[in-house]
Amino acid sequence: EAQSPVHADVRLRGKWVGDDRAPSPMVYDLRVRAAAGSAQLRLWLTVLHAAARQPPFEELRPQIAVADWRLGLQLPKPASRWVFGGADRPVVLTHQSQAELRQPDDLHYTLTAGGSAVAQGTRAPGWLCAVGEMAAVTFGVRHFWQNHPKTLFAHGDTLEIGLWSSQEPFVW
């Protein structure tokens, strides 16, 4: 999409599919930026409901009920430790089989590891870093607590972002 002597941007576009692999009206733009001299990649994801509106136009149709929406990344090896952004300071977890940072509303978050709460607060910054012997991977969600409900998961060799994490479906 763009380039300069210090960075290159790539734009990927596509459609989401359902659990049954059927195409949905949800489309995405994923922009990836690589900077010269850096091992870091920055990703920006935009999701759109691209179905054509149907009359009567006063009604929001068609609608999609989103029950659970996650993006995941599988690592080559399990991380030796996970670092979650906490309200006051990062929280480092080692030797845990799984951990979850959940922001269900704008006034409370809980970080659980192995089924027990290890930290809680009001507004989580919304990032997770998986640290290995040779490298680290950081996931972050811009405006994490403002766009609740959100979750960050770490389990085994997988990191996930819960873009919609609620008991009730999101009707879009």
PDB file of C-alpha atoms in Angstrom:
ATOM      1  CA  GLU A   1       0.000   0.000   0.000  1.00  0.00           C
ATOM      2  CA  ALA A   2       2.856   2.406   0.796  1.00  0.00           C
ATOM      3  CA  GLN A   3       6.597   2.404   1.190  1.00  0.00           C
ATOM      4  CA  SER A   4       9.498   4.644   2.089  1.00  0.00           C
ATOM      5  CA  PRO A   5      13.175   4.084   2.898  1.00  0.00           C
ATOM      6  CA  VAL A   6      12.207   3.441   6.548  1.00  0.00           C
ATOM      7  CA  HIS A   7       8.992   1.399   6.320  1.00  0.00           C
ATOM      8  CA  ALA A   8       6.653  -0.612   4.104  1.00  0.00           C
ATOM      9  CA  ASP A   9       2.885  -1.000   4.489  1.00  0.00           C
ATOM     10  CA  VAL A  10       0.924  -3.961   3.148  1.00  0.00           C
ATOM     11  CA  ARG A  11      -2.873  -4.065   2.967  1.00  0.00           C
ATOM     12  CA  LEU A  12      -4.729  -7.378   3.076  1.00  0.00           C
ATOM     13  CA  ARG A  13      -8.478  -7.536   2.414  1.00  0.00           C
ATOM     14  CA  GLY A  14     -10.846 -10.429   2.817  1.00  0.00           C
ATOM     15  CA  LYS A  15     -14.114 -11.837   4.126  1.00  0.00           C
ATOM     16  CA  TRP A  16     -14.789 -13.515   7.432  1.00  0.00           C
ATOM     17  CA  VAL A  17     -16.288 -16.985   7.394  1.00  0.00           C
ATOM     18  CA  GLY A  18     -18.526 -18.660   9.937  1.00  0.00           C
ATOM     19  CA  ASP A  19     -17.827 -21.824  11.921  1.00  0.00           C
ATOM     20  CA  ASP A  20     -19.273 -23.763   8.986  1.00  0.00           C
ATOM     21  CA  ARG A  21     -16.777 -22.007   6.628  1.00  0.00           C
ATOM     22  CA  ALA A  22     -19.638 -20.251   4.820  1.00  0.00           C
ATOM     23  CA  PRO A  23     -18.838 -16.673   3.754  1.00  0.00           C
ATOM     24  CA  SER A  24     -20.354 -13.912   5.846  1.00  0.00           C
ATOM     25  CA  PRO A  25     -21.082 -10.284   4.979  1.00  0.00           C
ATOM     26  CA  MET A  26     -18.264  -9.261   7.349  1.00  0.00           C
ATOM     27  CA  VAL A  27     -15.165  -7.965   5.559  1.00  0.00           C
ATOM     28  CA  TYR A  28     -11.808  -6.849   6.884  1.00  0.00           C
ATOM     29  CA  ASP A  29      -8.838  -4.688   6.016  1.00  0.00           C
ATOM     30  CA  LEU A  30      -5.607  -5.691   7.726  1.00  0.00           C
ATOM     31  CA  ARG A  31      -2.726  -3.274   7.388  1.00  0.00           C
ATOM     32  CA  VAL A  32       0.749  -4.475   8.296  1.00  0.00           C
ATOM     33  CA  ARG A  33       3.711  -2.112   8.756  1.00  0.00           C
ATOM     34  CA  ALA A  34       7.327  -3.289   8.781  1.00  0.00           C
ATOM     35  CA  ALA A  35       9.992  -0.755   9.770  1.00  0.00           C
ATOM     36  CA  ALA A  36      13.611  -0.877   8.648  1.00  0.00           C
ATOM     37  CA  GLY A  37      15.966  -2.209  11.303  1.00  0.00           C
ATOM     38  CA  SER A  38      13.142  -3.508  13.508  1.00  0.00           C
ATOM     39  CA  ALA A  39      11.823  -7.007  14.147  1.00  0.00           C
ATOM     40  CA  GLN A  40       8.482  -5.452  15.073  1.00  0.00           C
ATOM     41  CA  LEU A  41       5.393  -5.644  12.873  1.00  0.00           C
ATOM     42  CA  ARG A  42       2.429  -3.363  13.552  1.00  0.00           C
ATOM     43  CA  LEU A  43      -1.033  -4.502  12.533  1.00  0.00           C
ATOM     44  CA  TRP A  44      -4.237  -2.495  12.225  1.00  0.00           C
ATOM     45  CA  LEU A  45      -7.485  -4.386  11.735  1.00  0.00           C
ATOM     46  CA  THR A  46     -10.699  -2.785  10.467  1.00  0.00           C
ATOM     47  CA  VAL A  47     -13.892  -4.852  10.294  1.00  0.00           C
ATOM     48  CA  LEU A  48     -16.976  -3.813   8.318  1.00  0.00           C
ATOM     49  CA  HIS A  49     -20.511  -5.134   7.936  1.00  0.00           C
ATOM     50  CA  ALA A  50     -20.643  -5.002   4.142  1.00  0.00           C
ATOM     51  CA  ALA A  51     -24.099  -6.411   3.399  1.00  0.00           C
ATOM     52  CA  ALA A  52     -26.283  -4.161   1.273  1.00  0.00           C
ATOM     53  CA  ARG A  53     -29.067  -2.498   3.259  1.00  0.00           C
ATOM     54  CA  GLN A  54     -32.572  -3.755   2.534  1.00  0.00           C
ATOM     55  CA  PRO A  55     -35.771  -1.714   2.570  1.00  0.00           C
ATOM     56  CA  PRO A  56     -37.392  -0.377   4.580  1.00  0.00           C
ATOM     57  CA  PHE A  57     -34.205   1.568   5.279  1.00  0.00           C
ATOM     58  CA  GLU A  58     -35.439   2.809   8.667  1.00  0.00           C
ATOM     59  CA  GLU A  59     -34.848  -0.725   9.956  1.00  0.00           C
ATOM     60  CA  LEU A  60     -31.334  -2.019  10.368  1.00  0.00           C
ATOM     61  CA  ARG A  61     -31.390  -5.032   8.040  1.00  0.00           C
ATOM     62  CA  PRO A  62     -29.726  -7.382   7.518  1.00  0.00           C
ATOM     63  CA  GLN A  63     -28.384  -7.977  10.994  1.00  0.00           C
ATOM     64  CA  ILE A  64     -25.731 -10.372  12.220  1.00  0.00           C
ATOM     65  CA  ALA A  65     -25.683 -11.794  15.758  1.00  0.00           C
ATOM     66  CA  VAL A  66     -22.065 -12.160  16.863  1.00  0.00           C
ATOM     67  CA  ALA A  67     -21.813 -14.551  19.820  1.00  0.00           C
ATOM     68  CA  ASP A  68     -18.028 -14.907  20.147  1.00  0.00           C
ATOM     69  CA  TRP A  69     -15.376 -13.203  18.072  1.00  0.00           C
ATOM     70  CA  ARG A  70     -11.707 -14.064  18.541  1.00  0.00           C
ATOM     71  CA  LEU A  71      -8.462 -13.632  16.678  1.00  0.00           C
ATOM     72  CA  GLY A  72      -5.640 -16.008  17.502  1.00  0.00           C
ATOM     73  CA  LEU A  73      -1.951 -16.456  16.929  1.00  0.00           C
ATOM     74  CA  GLN A  74      -0.200 -19.775  17.344  1.00  0.00           C
ATOM     75  CA  LEU A  75       3.405 -19.493  18.512  1.00  0.00           C
ATOM     76  CA  PRO A  76       6.148 -21.913  17.413  1.00  0.00           C
ATOM     77  CA  LYS A  77       6.669 -22.902  21.078  1.00  0.00           C
ATOM     78  CA  PRO A  78       4.827 -22.188  24.329  1.00  0.00           C
ATOM     79  CA  ALA A  79       5.958 -18.987  26.061  1.00  0.00           C
ATOM     80  CA  SER A  80       8.113 -19.228  29.186  1.00  0.00           C
ATOM     81  CA  ARG A  81       6.190 -16.319  30.703  1.00  0.00           C
ATOM     82  CA  TRP A  82       3.304 -14.008  29.923  1.00  0.00           C
ATOM     83  CA  VAL A  83       3.193 -10.329  30.790  1.00  0.00           C
ATOM     84  CA  PHE A  84      -0.198  -8.592  30.950  1.00  0.00           C
ATOM     85  CA  GLY A  85      -0.720  -4.864  31.173  1.00  0.00           C
ATOM     86  CA  GLY A  86      -2.238  -3.998  34.538  1.00  0.00           C
ATOM     87  CA  ALA A  87      -3.720  -0.694  35.666  1.00  0.00           C
ATOM     88  CA  ASP A  88      -0.676   0.256  37.765  1.00  0.00           C
ATOM     89  CA  ARG A  89       2.068  -2.044  36.489  1.00  0.00           C
ATOM     90  CA  PRO A  90       2.627  -5.082  34.294  1.00  0.00           C
ATOM     91  CA  VAL A  91       1.705  -8.471  35.769  1.00  0.00           C
ATOM     92  CA  VAL A  92       4.204 -11.265  35.036  1.00  0.00           C
ATOM     93  CA  LEU A  93       2.948 -14.864  35.042  1.00  0.00           C
ATOM     94  CA  THR A  94       5.198 -17.913  34.818  1.00  0.00           C
ATOM     95  CA  HIS A  95       4.392 -21.632  34.751  1.00  0.00           C
ATOM     96  CA  GLN A  96       0.681 -21.095  34.057  1.00  0.00           C
ATOM     97  CA  SER A  97      -1.317 -23.331  31.734  1.00  0.00           C
ATOM     98  CA  GLN A  98      -3.652 -20.495  30.793  1.00  0.00           C
ATOM     99  CA  ALA A  99      -4.468 -16.899  31.671  1.00  0.00           C
ATOM    100  CA  GLU A 100      -7.222 -14.477  30.732  1.00  0.00           C
ATOM    101  CA  LEU A 101      -7.616 -10.717  31.039  1.00  0.00           C
ATOM    102  CA  ARG A 102     -11.324  -9.857  30.883  1.00  0.00           C
ATOM    103  CA  GLN A 103     -12.781  -6.320  30.678  1.00  0.00           C
ATOM    104  CA  PRO A 104     -16.572  -6.912  30.827  1.00  0.00           C
ATOM    105  CA  ASP A 105     -17.469  -3.238  31.286  1.00  0.00           C
ATOM    106  CA  ASP A 106     -15.768   0.142  31.569  1.00  0.00           C
ATOM    107  CA  LEU A 107     -15.304  -0.036  35.352  1.00  0.00           C
ATOM    108  CA  HIS A 108     -13.788  -3.446  36.072  1.00  0.00           C
ATOM    109  CA  TYR A 109     -11.258  -5.954  34.775  1.00  0.00           C
ATOM    110  CA  THR A 110      -9.976  -9.249  36.159  1.00  0.00           C
ATOM    111  CA  LEU A 111      -6.831 -11.171  35.283  1.00  0.00           C
ATOM    112  CA  THR A 112      -7.136 -14.882  36.060  1.00  0.00           C
ATOM    113  CA  ALA A 113      -4.473 -17.570  35.863  1.00  0.00           C
ATOM    114  CA  GLY A 114      -5.095 -21.230  36.502  1.00  0.00           C
ATOM    115  CA  GLY A 115      -8.701 -20.411  37.437  1.00  0.00           C
ATOM    116  CA  SER A 116      -7.814 -17.895  40.200  1.00  0.00           C
ATOM    117  CA  ALA A 117      -7.903 -14.100  40.118  1.00  0.00           C
ATOM    118  CA  VAL A 118      -4.356 -12.702  40.270  1.00  0.00           C
ATOM    119  CA  ALA A 119      -5.106  -9.023  39.551  1.00  0.00           C
ATOM    120  CA  GLN A 120      -8.050  -6.720  39.134  1.00  0.00           C
ATOM    121  CA  GLY A 121      -8.711  -3.063  38.602  1.00  0.00           C
ATOM    122  CA  THR A 122     -10.816  -0.538  36.769  1.00  0.00           C
ATOM    123  CA  ARG A 123      -9.390  -0.061  33.287  1.00  0.00           C
ATOM    124  CA  ALA A 124      -6.926  -2.493  31.755  1.00  0.00           C
ATOM    125  CA  PRO A 125      -4.537  -1.066  29.159  1.00  0.00           C
ATOM    126  CA  GLY A 126      -5.244  -4.097  26.943  1.00  0.00           C
ATOM    127  CA  TRP A 127      -1.949  -5.717  26.051  1.00  0.00           C
ATOM    128  CA  LEU A 128      -0.331  -9.124  26.469  1.00  0.00           C
ATOM    129  CA  CYS A 129       3.255 -10.179  25.795  1.00  0.00           C
ATOM    130  CA  ALA A 130       4.364 -13.796  25.370  1.00  0.00           C
ATOM    131  CA  VAL A 131       8.061 -14.101  26.186  1.00  0.00           C
ATOM    132  CA  GLY A 132      10.156 -17.010  24.942  1.00  0.00           C
ATOM    133  CA  GLU A 133      13.833 -17.881  25.036  1.00  0.00           C
ATOM    134  CA  MET A 134      14.652 -16.183  21.716  1.00  0.00           C
ATOM    135  CA  ALA A 135      11.824 -13.707  21.081  1.00  0.00           C
ATOM    136  CA  ALA A 136       8.693 -12.035  22.387  1.00  0.00           C
ATOM    137  CA  VAL A 137       5.310 -11.317  20.813  1.00  0.00           C
ATOM    138  CA  THR A 138       3.037  -8.537  22.054  1.00  0.00           C
ATOM    139  CA  PHE A 139      -0.699  -8.264  21.343  1.00  0.00           C
ATOM    140  CA  GLY A 140      -2.506  -5.037  22.086  1.00  0.00           C
ATOM    141  CA  VAL A 141      -5.977  -3.655  21.501  1.00  0.00           C
ATOM    142  CA  ARG A 142      -6.391   0.077  21.044  1.00  0.00           C
ATOM    143  CA  HIS A 143      -9.093   1.505  23.338  1.00  0.00           C
ATOM    144  CA  PHE A 144      -9.388  -1.882  25.059  1.00  0.00           C
ATOM    145  CA  TRP A 145     -11.499  -0.894  28.068  1.00  0.00           C
ATOM    146  CA  GLN A 146     -13.512   1.714  26.159  1.00  0.00           C
ATOM    147  CA  ASN A 147     -14.673  -0.915  23.654  1.00  0.00           C
ATOM    148  CA  HIS A 148     -15.672  -3.539  26.209  1.00  0.00           C
ATOM    149  CA  PRO A 149     -16.397  -6.425  26.483  1.00  0.00           C
ATOM    150  CA  LYS A 150     -12.911  -7.566  25.481  1.00  0.00           C
ATOM    151  CA  THR A 151     -10.563 -10.361  26.532  1.00  0.00           C
ATOM    152  CA  LEU A 152      -6.951 -11.341  26.047  1.00  0.00           C
ATOM    153  CA  PHE A 153      -6.180 -15.070  26.358  1.00  0.00           C
ATOM    154  CA  ALA A 154      -2.930 -16.976  26.661  1.00  0.00           C
ATOM    155  CA  HIS A 155      -2.898 -20.751  26.741  1.00  0.00           C
ATOM    156  CA  GLY A 156      -0.086 -23.100  25.769  1.00  0.00           C
ATOM    157  CA  ASP A 157       1.328 -21.873  22.490  1.00  0.00           C
ATOM    158  CA  THR A 158      -1.679 -19.697  21.576  1.00  0.00           C
ATOM    159  CA  LEU A 159      -2.546 -16.038  22.103  1.00  0.00           C
ATOM    160  CA  GLU A 160      -6.075 -14.783  21.421  1.00  0.00           C
ATOM    161  CA  ILE A 161      -7.891 -11.480  21.402  1.00  0.00           C
ATOM    162  CA  GLY A 162     -11.600 -11.657  22.195  1.00  0.00           C
ATOM    163  CA  LEU A 163     -13.062  -8.796  20.145  1.00  0.00           C
ATOM    164  CA  TRP A 164     -16.522  -9.594  21.506  1.00  0.00           C
ATOM    165  CA  SER A 165     -16.608 -11.478  24.807  1.00  0.00           C
ATOM    166  CA  SER A 166     -20.047 -11.461  26.343  1.00  0.00           C
ATOM    167  CA  GLN A 167     -22.832 -13.822  27.353  1.00  0.00           C
ATOM    168  CA  GLU A 168     -25.168 -11.890  25.047  1.00  0.00           C
ATOM    169  CA  PRO A 169     -24.650 -11.768  21.273  1.00  0.00           C
ATOM    170  CA  PHE A 170     -23.790  -8.450  19.672  1.00  0.00           C
ATOM    171  CA  VAL A 171     -26.335  -7.595  16.989  1.00  0.00           C
ATOM    172  CA  TRP A 172     -24.668  -5.707  14.155  1.00  0.00           C
TER     173      TRP A 172
END
